[in-house]
Amino acid sequence: MRSLTKGYMQSFDTTASAATLWRAVVEPEALVLWYGDQAVVEPRVGGRYFAVSRLFGRREAFIERFEPGTRLQLLFEPSPDWPPLTEGALVEDLLIDEHKGQRILRVIGSGIPSDADWAPVLKQLKTGWALAFGLLQTRLRSGEIKDSAA
């Protein structure tokens, strides 16, 4: 029988275009402005998504779904900073939706074991995403991240 897992969700509304939000999550030059100090992205299904961040530490994932402008699904490699992951996988979906003229960027994480050893990891991810999205909103408002055509 599979053990129970936990997840998290963070989101924000913005007037930034879907193209701008997409750039923010897939282009290394934009990612280093809000997410991490280093970033490597191979923008395709099966590609690598790697970042080193003060908020999250070292994170490395494979791109499971790549739907430009709407969805990026990441399957994370086990981190040496995490407790052992005995079954399942840590997955994050970055989703861009539109509602009433606003764009919504969401991150939905799943697959965190409910074991007490994983509680600090879950807390770090929830807190990290809240802080990262706050910084991203600041960068979007300042115009530091914008459409490449703009």
mmCIF file of N, CA, C and O in Angstrom, residues 47-82:
data_model
loop_
_atom_site.group_PDB
_atom_site.id
_atom_site.type_symbol
_atom_site.label_atom_id
_atom_site.label_comp_id
_atom_site.label_asym_id
_atom_site.label_seq_id
_atom_site.Cartn_x
_atom_site.Cartn_y
_atom_site.Cartn_z
ATOM 1 N N GLY A 47 14.011 17.423 -21.207
ATOM 2 C CA GLY A 47 15.118 18.332 -20.951
ATOM 3 C C GLY A 47 15.420 18.476 -19.468
ATOM 4 O O GLY A 47 14.647 18.059 -18.609
ATOM 5 N N ARG A 48 16.542 19.078 -19.203
ATOM 6 C CA ARG A 48 17.017 19.289 -17.835
ATOM 7 C C ARG A 48 16.550 20.645 -17.330
ATOM 8 O O ARG A 48 16.552 21.631 -18.068
ATOM 9 N N TYR A 49 16.194 20.715 -16.049
ATOM 10 C CA TYR A 49 15.822 21.949 -15.379
ATOM 11 C C TYR A 49 16.627 21.972 -14.092
ATOM 12 O O TYR A 49 16.394 21.179 -13.177
ATOM 13 N N PHE A 50 17.616 22.852 -14.032
ATOM 14 C CA PHE A 50 18.565 22.870 -12.922
ATOM 15 C C PHE A 50 18.687 24.285 -12.383
ATOM 16 O O PHE A 50 18.733 25.251 -13.148
ATOM 17 N N ALA A 51 18.724 24.389 -11.052
ATOM 18 C CA ALA A 51 18.948 25.698 -10.429
ATOM 19 C C ALA A 51 19.621 25.513 -9.079
ATOM 20 O O ALA A 51 19.431 24.499 -8.403
ATOM 21 N N VAL A 52 20.398 26.509 -8.722
ATOM 22 C CA VAL A 52 20.954 26.617 -7.382
ATOM 23 C C VAL A 52 20.395 27.905 -6.817
ATOM 24 O O VAL A 52 20.502 28.963 -7.444
ATOM 25 N N SER A 53 19.777 27.807 -5.644
ATOM 26 C CA SER A 53 19.029 28.924 -5.088
ATOM 27 C C SER A 53 19.272 29.054 -3.590
ATOM 28 O O SER A 53 19.403 28.041 -2.894
ATOM 29 N N ARG A 54 19.293 30.289 -3.106
ATOM 30 C CA ARG A 54 19.356 30.513 -1.659
ATOM 31 C C ARG A 54 18.085 29.993 -0.983
ATOM 32 O O ARG A 54 18.116 29.573 0.161
ATOM 33 N N LEU A 55 16.971 30.037 -1.689
ATOM 34 C CA LEU A 55 15.693 29.618 -1.108
ATOM 35 C C LEU A 55 15.494 28.108 -1.106
ATOM 36 O O LEU A 55 14.886 27.546 -0.207
ATOM 37 N N PHE A 56 15.988 27.442 -2.154
ATOM 38 C CA PHE A 56 15.700 26.028 -2.341
ATOM 39 C C PHE A 56 16.922 25.115 -2.310
ATOM 40 O O PHE A 56 16.775 23.905 -2.305
ATOM 41 N N GLY A 57 18.103 25.676 -2.366
ATOM 42 C CA GLY A 57 19.303 24.854 -2.490
ATOM 43 C C GLY A 57 19.469 24.403 -3.940
ATOM 44 O O GLY A 57 19.002 25.049 -4.871
ATOM 45 N N ARG A 58 20.105 23.265 -4.105
ATOM 46 C CA ARG A 58 20.325 22.702 -5.446
ATOM 47 C C ARG A 58 19.101 21.894 -5.839
ATOM 48 O O ARG A 58 18.672 21.015 -5.093
ATOM 49 N N ARG A 59 18.558 22.206 -7.019
ATOM 50 C CA ARG A 59 17.368 21.484 -7.500
ATOM 51 C C ARG A 59 17.619 21.051 -8.939
ATOM 52 O O ARG A 59 18.035 21.848 -9.767
ATOM 53 N N GLU A 60 17.336 19.800 -9.193
ATOM 54 C CA GLU A 60 17.511 19.277 -10.550
ATOM 55 C C GLU A 60 16.315 18.416 -10.905
ATOM 56 O O GLU A 60 15.902 17.564 -10.118
ATOM 57 N N ALA A 61 15.762 18.664 -12.084
ATOM 58 C CA ALA A 61 14.559 17.956 -12.512
ATOM 59 C C ALA A 61 14.627 17.657 -14.003
ATOM 60 O O ALA A 61 15.392 18.275 -14.746
ATOM 61 N N PHE A 62 13.767 16.719 -14.411
ATOM 62 C CA PHE A 62 13.528 16.461 -15.819
ATOM 63 C C PHE A 62 12.202 17.107 -16.182
ATOM 64 O O PHE A 62 11.268 17.107 -15.391
ATOM 65 N N ILE A 63 12.126 17.637 -17.370
ATOM 66 C CA ILE A 63 10.886 18.250 -17.838
ATOM 67 C C ILE A 63 9.985 17.145 -18.377
ATOM 68 O O ILE A 63 10.312 16.486 -19.366
ATOM 69 N N GLU A 64 8.869 16.926 -17.690
ATOM 70 C CA GLU A 64 7.906 15.888 -18.063
ATOM 71 C C GLU A 64 6.885 16.400 -19.069
ATOM 72 O O GLU A 64 6.465 15.671 -19.953
ATOM 73 N N ARG A 65 6.421 17.637 -18.874
ATOM 74 C CA ARG A 65 5.469 18.266 -19.797
ATOM 75 C C ARG A 65 5.980 19.662 -20.097
ATOM 76 O O ARG A 65 6.401 20.384 -19.201
ATOM 77 N N PHE A 66 5.910 20.015 -21.361
ATOM 78 C CA PHE A 66 6.397 21.320 -21.815
ATOM 79 C C PHE A 66 5.363 21.858 -22.797
ATOM 80 O O PHE A 66 5.336 21.453 -23.956
ATOM 81 N N GLU A 67 4.488 22.717 -22.286
ATOM 82 C CA GLU A 67 3.428 23.297 -23.096
ATOM 83 C C GLU A 67 3.618 24.810 -23.074
ATOM 84 O O GLU A 67 3.133 25.485 -22.151
ATOM 85 N N PRO A 68 4.375 25.352 -24.050
ATOM 86 C CA PRO A 68 4.743 26.763 -24.025
ATOM 87 C C PRO A 68 3.572 27.697 -23.736
ATOM 88 O O PRO A 68 2.498 27.584 -24.324
ATOM 89 N N GLY A 69 3.810 28.572 -22.774
ATOM 90 C CA GLY A 69 2.826 29.570 -22.403
ATOM 91 C C GLY A 69 1.782 29.116 -21.408
ATOM 92 O O GLY A 69 1.025 29.935 -20.900
ATOM 93 N N THR A 70 1.740 27.801 -21.106
ATOM 94 C CA THR A 70 0.702 27.329 -20.189
ATOM 95 C C THR A 70 1.165 26.373 -19.096
ATOM 96 O O THR A 70 0.678 26.459 -17.977
ATOM 97 N N ARG A 71 2.077 25.447 -19.404
ATOM 98 C CA ARG A 71 2.403 24.426 -18.397
ATOM 99 C C ARG A 71 3.822 23.899 -18.538
ATOM 100 O O ARG A 71 4.280 23.562 -19.630
ATOM 101 N N LEU A 72 4.468 23.813 -17.383
ATOM 102 C CA LEU A 72 5.780 23.191 -17.275
ATOM 103 C C LEU A 72 5.707 22.229 -16.098
ATOM 104 O O LEU A 72 5.432 22.643 -14.969
ATOM 105 N N GLN A 73 5.890 20.938 -16.356
ATOM 106 C CA GLN A 73 5.847 19.943 -15.289
ATOM 107 C C GLN A 73 7.244 19.371 -15.100
ATOM 108 O O GLN A 73 7.879 18.937 -16.060
ATOM 109 N N LEU A 74 7.681 19.394 -13.847
ATOM 110 C CA LEU A 74 9.031 18.976 -13.503
ATOM 111 C C LEU A 74 8.994 17.754 -12.596
ATOM 112 O O LEU A 74 8.245 17.720 -11.618
ATOM 113 N N LEU A 75 9.823 16.773 -12.900
ATOM 114 C CA LEU A 75 9.999 15.576 -12.095
ATOM 115 C C LEU A 75 11.393 15.678 -11.486
ATOM 116 O O LEU A 75 12.394 15.631 -12.203
ATOM 117 N N PHE A 76 11.444 15.832 -10.156
ATOM 118 C CA PHE A 76 12.711 16.121 -9.493
ATOM 119 C C PHE A 76 13.523 14.882 -9.186
ATOM 120 O O PHE A 76 12.990 13.856 -8.759
ATOM 121 N N GLU A 77 14.822 15.023 -9.397
ATOM 122 C CA GLU A 77 15.793 14.031 -8.979
ATOM 123 C C GLU A 77 15.914 14.114 -7.456
ATOM 124 O O GLU A 77 15.801 15.201 -6.889
ATOM 125 N N PRO A 78 16.166 13.005 -6.763
ATOM 126 C CA PRO A 78 16.391 13.092 -5.318
ATOM 127 C C PRO A 78 17.578 14.022 -5.025
ATOM 128 O O PRO A 78 18.583 13.997 -5.716
ATOM 129 N N SER A 79 17.416 14.845 -4.024
ATOM 130 C CA SER A 79 18.471 15.777 -3.617
ATOM 131 C C SER A 79 19.248 15.178 -2.455
ATOM 132 O O SER A 79 18.660 14.552 -1.570
ATOM 133 N N PRO A 80 20.558 15.401 -2.415
ATOM 134 C CA PRO A 80 21.318 14.907 -1.262
ATOM 135 C C PRO A 80 20.899 15.594 0.041
ATOM 136 O O PRO A 80 21.159 15.090 1.122
ATOM 137 N N ASP A 81 20.203 16.737 -0.068
ATOM 138 C CA ASP A 81 19.724 17.462 1.109
ATOM 139 C C ASP A 81 18.402 16.910 1.627
ATOM 140 O O ASP A 81 17.936 17.334 2.691
ATOM 141 N N TRP A 82 17.767 15.998 0.903
ATOM 142 C CA TRP A 82 16.472 15.456 1.279
ATOM 143 C C TRP A 82 16.637 14.121 1.994
ATOM 144 O O TRP A 82 17.597 13.392 1.744
#
